[in-house]
Short mmCIF file of C-alpha atoms in Angstrom, two decimals:
data_model
loop_
_atom_site.label_atom_id
_atom_site.label_comp_id
_atom_site.label_asym_id
_atom_site.label_seq_id
_atom_site.Cartn_x
_atom_site.Cartn_y
_atom_site.Cartn_z
CA GLY A 168 8.64 -12.86 -0.13
CA ALA A 169 7.84 -12.13 -3.99
CA VAL A 170 9.49 -9.34 -6.08
CA VAL A 171 7.69 -6.89 -7.70
CA SER A 172 9.70 -3.75 -9.37
CA GLN A 173 8.65 -0.68 -11.15
CA HIS A 174 10.59 1.17 -14.21
CA PRO A 175 11.29 3.65 -14.19
CA SER A 176 12.09 5.09 -10.15
CA TRP A 177 11.54 8.45 -11.59
CA VAL A 178 10.79 10.57 -14.07
CA ILE A 179 10.33 14.34 -15.16
CA CYS A 180 8.80 15.40 -18.15
CA LYS A 181 6.71 18.54 -19.75
CA SER A 182 3.40 18.98 -19.51
CA GLY A 183 1.06 17.73 -22.08
CA THR A 184 3.31 14.71 -23.07
CA SER A 185 2.36 10.87 -21.89
CA VAL A 186 4.42 8.67 -19.60
CA LYS A 187 4.53 5.14 -19.83
CA ILE A 188 5.16 3.28 -16.06
CA GLU A 189 5.32 -0.65 -15.92
CA CYS A 190 4.95 -3.26 -13.26
CA ARG A 191 6.34 -7.06 -12.82
CA SER A 192 6.05 -9.37 -11.21
CA LEU A 193 9.58 -11.66 -10.80
CA ASP A 194 9.64 -14.65 -9.70
CA PHE A 195 5.70 -14.83 -9.74
CA GLN A 196 2.27 -14.60 -11.51
CA ALA A 197 0.63 -11.98 -10.52
CA THR A 198 -2.95 -12.32 -11.23
CA THR A 199 -4.00 -9.03 -10.33
CA MET A 200 -2.33 -6.18 -10.18
CA PHE A 201 -3.26 -2.90 -8.41
CA TRP A 202 -2.07 0.86 -8.68
CA TYR A 203 -1.74 3.51 -6.41
CA ARG A 204 -0.98 7.09 -5.97
CA GLN A 205 -0.02 8.83 -3.20
CA PHE A 206 0.25 12.35 -2.39
CA PRO A 207 2.72 13.79 -0.30
CA LYS A 208 1.52 13.18 3.61
CA GLN A 209 -0.86 10.99 2.15
CA SER A 210 -2.55 7.62 2.41
CA LEU A 211 -2.46 5.45 -0.41
CA MET A 212 -5.44 5.82 -3.11
CA LEU A 213 -6.14 3.21 -5.30
CA MET A 214 -6.21 4.58 -8.47
CA ALA A 215 -8.02 0.85 -10.47
CA THR A 216 -7.77 -2.90 -10.57
CA SER A 217 -6.62 -5.08 -13.25
CA ASN A 218 -6.74 -8.58 -13.72
CA GLU A 219 -4.65 -10.22 -16.69
CA GLY A 220 -6.13 -10.25 -19.55
CA SER A 221 -9.11 -8.31 -19.11
CA LYS A 222 -10.04 -4.37 -18.52
CA ALA A 223 -8.90 -2.13 -15.64
CA THR A 224 -11.68 -1.36 -13.19
CA TYR A 225 -11.00 1.87 -12.26
CA GLU A 226 -12.31 3.70 -8.55
CA GLN A 227 -14.47 5.94 -8.33
CA GLY A 228 -13.14 9.82 -9.74
CA VAL A 229 -10.53 8.14 -11.68
CA GLU A 230 -10.22 9.09 -15.45
CA LYS A 231 -9.68 5.87 -17.31
CA ASP A 232 -9.25 7.64 -20.84
CA LYS A 233 -6.67 9.89 -19.06
CA PHE A 234 -4.91 6.92 -16.60
CA LEU A 235 -4.21 3.93 -19.20
CA ILE A 236 -3.64 0.67 -17.69
CA ASN A 237 -2.94 -2.51 -20.05
CA HIS A 238 -2.46 -6.26 -18.07
CA ALA A 239 -1.35 -8.09 -21.16
CA SER A 240 0.60 -11.35 -18.76
CA LEU A 241 0.40 -12.53 -15.73
CA THR A 242 4.14 -10.64 -15.41
CA LEU A 243 3.96 -7.31 -16.46
CA SER A 244 0.69 -4.32 -16.26
CA THR A 245 1.47 -1.13 -17.44
CA LEU A 246 -0.08 2.15 -16.21
CA THR A 247 -0.11 5.07 -18.98
CA VAL A 248 -0.39 9.11 -17.72
CA THR A 249 -1.52 10.24 -20.94
CA SER A 250 -1.38 14.02 -21.63
CA ALA A 251 0.33 14.85 -17.98
CA HIS A 252 -0.26 18.04 -16.34
CA PRO A 253 1.29 19.02 -12.98
CA GLU A 254 -1.93 17.83 -11.09
CA ASP A 255 -0.65 14.30 -12.12
CA SER A 256 2.58 15.09 -9.89
CA SER A 257 2.78 12.29 -7.88
CA PHE A 258 4.70 8.78 -6.26
CA TYR A 259 2.51 6.18 -8.54
CA ILE A 260 3.15 2.00 -6.59
CA CYS A 261 1.58 -0.81 -8.65
CA SER A 262 1.25 -4.05 -6.15
CA ALA A 263 0.32 -7.47 -7.25
CA ARG A 264 -1.29 -10.32 -6.05
CA GLY A 265 -0.37 -13.57 -6.93
CA THR A 266 -0.77 -17.23 -5.66
CA SER A 267 2.25 -18.03 -5.71
CA GLY A 268 4.09 -19.13 -2.17
CA GLY A 269 2.55 -17.57 1.09
CA ASP A 270 -0.83 -15.79 1.91
CA SER A 271 -2.71 -15.23 -1.71
CA SER A 272 -4.53 -12.84 -0.18
CA GLU A 273 -0.95 -10.77 0.40
CA GLN A 274 -0.12 -7.70 -2.34
CA PHE A 275 3.57 -7.13 -3.10
CA PHE A 276 4.48 -3.91 -3.43
CA GLY A 277 6.70 -2.18 -6.00
CA PRO A 278 9.43 0.41 -4.97
CA GLY A 279 7.37 3.20 -6.87
CA THR A 280 7.78 5.96 -9.10
CA ARG A 281 7.90 9.68 -8.88
CA LEU A 282 6.31 11.18 -11.33
CA THR A 283 7.04 14.93 -11.61
CA VAL A 284 5.09 16.90 -14.54
CA LEU A 285 6.65 20.13 -15.16
CA GLY B 246 -19.08 3.13 3.79
CA GLN B 247 -15.95 1.56 4.84
CA ASN B 248 -13.33 3.31 7.49
CA ILE B 249 -10.15 3.05 9.18
CA ASP B 250 -9.11 5.15 12.02
CA GLN B 251 -5.25 5.15 13.57
CA PRO B 252 -4.02 8.16 14.52
CA THR B 253 -2.38 10.70 12.97
CA GLU B 254 1.12 10.70 14.26
CA MET B 255 3.36 9.25 17.64
CA THR B 256 6.81 10.13 18.90
CA ALA B 257 8.27 7.88 21.57
CA THR B 258 11.49 7.17 22.64
CA GLU B 259 14.52 5.28 21.57
CA GLY B 260 14.49 1.74 23.30
CA ALA B 261 10.70 2.05 24.20
CA ILE B 262 7.47 0.47 23.32
CA VAL B 263 4.95 1.82 21.48
CA GLN B 264 1.30 0.78 20.55
CA ILE B 265 -0.29 1.85 17.51
CA ASN B 266 -3.97 1.28 17.12
CA CYS B 267 -6.27 1.04 14.45
CA THR B 268 -10.10 0.50 14.12
CA TYR B 269 -12.22 -0.02 11.49
CA GLN B 270 -15.64 -0.99 10.16
CA THR B 271 -15.54 -2.64 6.46
CA SER B 272 -18.13 -4.78 3.90
CA GLY B 273 -16.84 -8.06 5.13
CA PHE B 274 -13.84 -8.94 6.26
CA ASN B 275 -10.97 -11.22 5.05
CA GLY B 276 -7.71 -9.94 6.92
CA LEU B 277 -5.80 -7.13 8.13
CA PHE B 278 -2.52 -5.64 7.31
CA TRP B 279 0.33 -3.68 9.02
CA TYR B 280 2.47 -1.85 6.49
CA GLN B 281 5.73 0.54 7.03
CA GLN B 282 6.90 2.74 4.98
CA HIS B 283 9.37 5.12 5.42
CA ALA B 284 9.35 8.82 3.41
CA GLY B 285 9.50 8.77 -0.72
CA GLU B 286 9.33 4.52 -0.33
CA ALA B 287 7.13 1.99 -1.22
CA PRO B 288 5.14 0.25 1.70
CA THR B 289 6.74 -3.21 3.16
CA PHE B 290 4.63 -5.42 4.87
CA LEU B 291 4.66 -5.78 8.33
CA SER B 292 1.62 -8.16 9.51
CA TYR B 293 -1.16 -9.82 8.45
CA ASN B 294 -4.01 -11.12 10.95
CA VAL B 295 -6.82 -12.57 9.95
CA LEU B 296 -8.03 -14.65 13.20
CA ASP B 297 -8.55 -13.28 16.95
CA GLY B 298 -4.98 -12.90 18.66
CA LEU B 299 -1.35 -11.51 19.03
CA GLU B 300 1.04 -12.84 15.99
CA GLU B 301 4.56 -11.88 17.54
CA LYS B 302 7.69 -11.36 15.00
CA GLY B 303 10.80 -10.19 16.67
CA ARG B 304 10.00 -6.97 17.76
CA PHE B 305 6.83 -6.07 16.33
CA SER B 306 3.59 -8.04 17.39
CA SER B 307 0.16 -7.02 16.01
CA PHE B 308 -3.29 -8.14 17.75
CA LEU B 309 -6.61 -8.56 16.43
CA SER B 310 -10.07 -8.53 17.72
CA ARG B 311 -12.59 -9.17 14.66
CA SER B 312 -15.62 -8.32 17.19
CA LYS B 313 -14.52 -5.14 18.27
CA GLY B 314 -13.23 -4.29 14.78
CA TYR B 315 -9.76 -3.48 16.69
CA SER B 316 -6.02 -3.75 15.86
CA TYR B 317 -2.79 -2.56 17.29
CA LEU B 318 0.81 -2.79 15.72
CA LEU B 319 3.09 -3.35 18.89
CA LEU B 320 7.13 -2.01 18.94
CA LYS B 321 9.20 -2.67 21.14
CA GLU B 322 12.96 -2.11 21.68
CA LEU B 323 12.60 1.04 18.98
CA GLN B 324 15.67 2.42 17.69
CA MET B 325 15.62 4.97 15.42
CA LYS B 326 15.54 3.55 11.97
CA ASP B 327 11.54 2.86 13.27
CA SER B 328 10.64 6.40 12.27
CA ALA B 329 8.07 5.85 9.20
CA SER B 330 4.84 5.83 8.31
CA TYR B 331 2.65 2.64 9.36
CA LEU B 332 -0.57 1.58 7.52
CA CYS B 333 -3.28 -0.39 8.54
CA ALA B 334 -5.37 -1.52 5.87
CA VAL B 335 -7.97 -4.27 5.55
CA LEU B 336 -9.15 -6.92 3.32
CA ASP B 337 -12.53 -6.60 2.38
CA SER B 338 -15.18 -9.11 0.92
CA ASN B 339 -14.64 -8.46 -2.24
CA TYR B 340 -10.65 -8.76 -1.41
CA GLN B 341 -10.26 -5.11 -2.01
CA LEU B 342 -7.35 -3.19 0.35
CA ILE B 343 -9.13 -0.40 2.21
CA TRP B 344 -6.23 1.89 3.51
CA GLY B 345 -6.22 4.22 7.04
CA ALA B 346 -4.81 7.19 6.79
CA GLY B 347 -1.38 6.21 7.98
CA THR B 348 0.65 7.19 11.99
CA LYS B 349 3.69 8.59 11.28
CA LEU B 350 5.91 7.41 14.08
CA ILE B 351 8.76 10.11 15.25
CA ILE B 352 11.59 7.98 17.36
CA LYS B 353 13.24 10.65 19.57
CA PRO B 354 17.03 9.43 21.13
#
């Protein structure tokens, strides 16, 4: 299957700082990328959907000014958590959907980024 | 509203068979996915069903009945490494994935 990478794998930061997470599709062009957040023992929660070259669509309750998403190319999307606070500590996972090989409906997941805000 | 239901937790014995059910009510249907997720890791793809019937892939099989809004994941010859959460997700009419809360499967020796 297609490969999606995320960087960093984990990050610890102080409250009030901003953190950028990168999501890359390594061997296909991702027309759409999704950002999820997952708290312990809970299911994935979709935060936003981004299409290359256009503004992201945020789910209800997700602050777009706090979680900045940029999908500047067909292989890269970034999520920036601005002014992070301890309640933002979570597991952030990106997924990508493209049309290269296989079923175009399938989403390919990155390995996730564990964010801990002190 | 959109809703995906699956059991919270199941326990099974190594070497046995277990069936994890999923029922759904969504706005439109473009397929149903099953994912496996080990603790602290991202989900990994197991299966995709868009037509009624059974899809078999090694020890794992997935079944779909669109008229009943029902799917199950069947795991055979259970191994300890199969202990994980199993997530059911439906692709709705907008091609958005609607996720179930996941079923935590505990395998005992």
